[in-house]
Coordinates of C-alpha atoms in Angstrom, one line a residue:
M1 CA 37.7 24.3 11.0
T2 CA 35.7 20.8 11.2
A3 CA 33.0 19.9 8.4
P4 CA 29.5 21.3 9.4
I5 CA 26.5 19.0 10.7
L6 CA 24.1 19.5 8.1
Q7 CA 20.6 19.1 9.8
K8 CA 18.7 18.6 6.6
M9 CA 15.3 18.0 6.6
G10 CA 14.7 17.5 2.9
V11 CA 11.6 18.3 1.0
I12 CA 9.0 19.2 3.4
L13 CA 6.2 20.8 1.3
T14 CA 4.7 21.2 -2.5
D15 CA 3.1 24.6 -3.9
R16 CA 2.2 24.4 -7.2
A17 CA 4.8 22.3 -8.3
S18 CA 7.7 24.2 -6.8
R19 CA 9.3 22.0 -3.9
Y20 CA 10.7 23.4 -0.7
A21 CA 13.4 22.0 1.7
V22 CA 14.8 23.4 4.9
T23 CA 18.6 22.5 6.3
G24 CA 20.4 24.4 9.2
A25 CA 23.9 24.6 11.1
T26 CA 25.4 25.9 14.0
V27 CA 27.9 28.5 12.8
Q28 CA 30.4 31.0 14.4
S29 CA 31.7 33.2 11.3
R30 CA 31.1 33.9 7.8
E31 CA 33.7 31.3 6.8
E32 CA 31.6 28.8 8.3
I33 CA 28.2 29.7 6.4
D34 CA 30.1 29.2 3.5
A35 CA 32.0 25.8 4.3
T36 CA 28.1 25.2 5.2
L37 CA 26.5 26.1 1.9
S38 CA 29.7 24.6 -0.1
A39 CA 28.9 21.1 2.0
L40 CA 25.0 21.4 1.3
K41 CA 25.6 22.1 -2.4
Q42 CA 28.0 18.6 -2.4
D43 CA 24.3 17.1 -2.7
R44 CA 23.7 17.6 -6.5
A45 CA 20.1 18.2 -5.9
Y46 CA 20.7 21.3 -3.9
A47 CA 23.7 22.4 -6.2
K48 CA 20.9 22.2 -9.1
A49 CA 18.0 23.9 -7.0
T50 CA 16.6 27.0 -8.3
H51 CA 17.3 29.0 -4.6
N52 CA 19.2 28.6 -1.7
T53 CA 17.9 31.7 0.3
W54 CA 19.8 31.6 3.7
A55 CA 19.7 33.9 6.9
A56 CA 21.8 33.7 10.2
I57 CA 22.7 35.9 12.9
L58 CA 26.4 35.7 14.0
P59 CA 28.2 38.0 17.1
T60 CA 29.0 40.4 14.3
G61 CA 25.8 40.9 12.9
A62 CA 23.5 39.4 10.6
L63 CA 24.1 37.9 7.4
K64 CA 21.4 36.7 4.3
A65 CA 21.3 35.9 1.0
D66 CA 18.4 36.0 -1.3
D67 CA 20.1 33.6 -3.9
G68 CA 17.7 35.3 -6.6
E69 CA 14.5 34.5 -4.4
G70 CA 14.0 38.7 -3.6
G71 CA 13.0 39.1 0.0
A72 CA 12.9 35.7 1.0
A73 CA 15.9 36.0 2.9
M74 CA 14.7 38.7 4.9
V75 CA 11.8 36.4 6.1
I76 CA 14.1 33.7 7.5
L77 CA 16.3 36.4 9.1
R78 CA 13.1 37.9 11.1
M79 CA 12.2 34.6 12.3
L80 CA 15.5 34.3 13.4
E81 CA 15.4 37.1 15.5
R82 CA 11.9 36.5 17.1
A83 CA 12.7 32.7 18.1
G84 CA 16.1 34.4 19.6
L85 CA 18.6 32.0 17.8
E86 CA 21.8 33.3 17.1
N87 CA 24.9 31.3 15.7
H88 CA 22.6 29.1 13.7
L89 CA 22.3 29.3 9.9
I90 CA 18.9 28.0 7.8
V91 CA 18.8 27.6 4.3
V92 CA 15.3 27.3 2.5
T93 CA 16.0 25.5 -0.7
R94 CA 13.2 25.8 -3.5
W95 CA 13.3 24.0 -6.6
Y96 CA 10.9 26.1 -9.1
G97 CA 7.8 24.2 -10.5
G98 CA 7.2 26.6 -13.3
K99 CA 4.5 28.5 -12.0
K100 CA 5.1 32.2 -10.0
L101 CA 3.7 31.8 -6.9
G102 CA 3.5 35.5 -5.7
G103 CA 3.4 36.6 -2.3
D104 CA 3.0 32.8 -1.0
R105 CA 6.4 32.0 -1.8
F106 CA 7.1 33.9 1.5
R107 CA 4.5 31.5 3.2
R108 CA 6.3 28.6 2.0
V109 CA 9.6 29.9 3.6
Q110 CA 8.1 30.8 6.5
D111 CA 6.0 27.1 6.8
C112 CA 9.7 25.9 6.3
V113 CA 11.9 27.7 8.9
R114 CA 8.5 27.4 11.5
A115 CA 9.0 23.2 10.5
Y116 CA 12.7 23.5 10.9
L117 CA 12.3 25.6 14.2
E118 CA 10.0 22.8 15.7
E119 CA 11.8 19.8 14.7
Y120 CA 15.0 20.9 16.4
D121 CA 13.2 22.8 19.3
L122 CA 14.7 26.2 18.4
E123 CA 11.7 28.0 19.3
A124 CA 11.9 31.1 21.4
D125 CA 10.1 29.9 25.0

C-alpha cells in the first residue's frame, strides 16, 4: 500500500477559541483509512487535537468515528452522501478552546466539510 496523499486545508475557522481544520484523502478500504489517519497524526498538532472526527463511504459501506465529538461524524457522513462522494475520507479536526459550543459545533463541522468539498470541487452537480 502506498502512502496516502493528504489534502490538508489546515485551520479554516475559529469559534469561541475552538479551532477547526479539515483534511481528506482518497481511500479504498478500512486499512487505507487507518493509514491515512496515522499519516495525519504524524503531525504533532493533529495528534494532540481534541477530536479528529471522520467519515467515509466505501463499496463495503459507510464508516465513521466521532472521536469524542458525539454526533459529528454523522454530519460528515450525511454531507458525503449528499455529494455522492465515495472512496473519500474527510476528517474534521477540532482543538477545544475552553468554551462549549452546543449545537454550533455541528454547524462548524458542516462549514469545514463544505469548504473542503468546494476547494477540491467535489460537490454533486
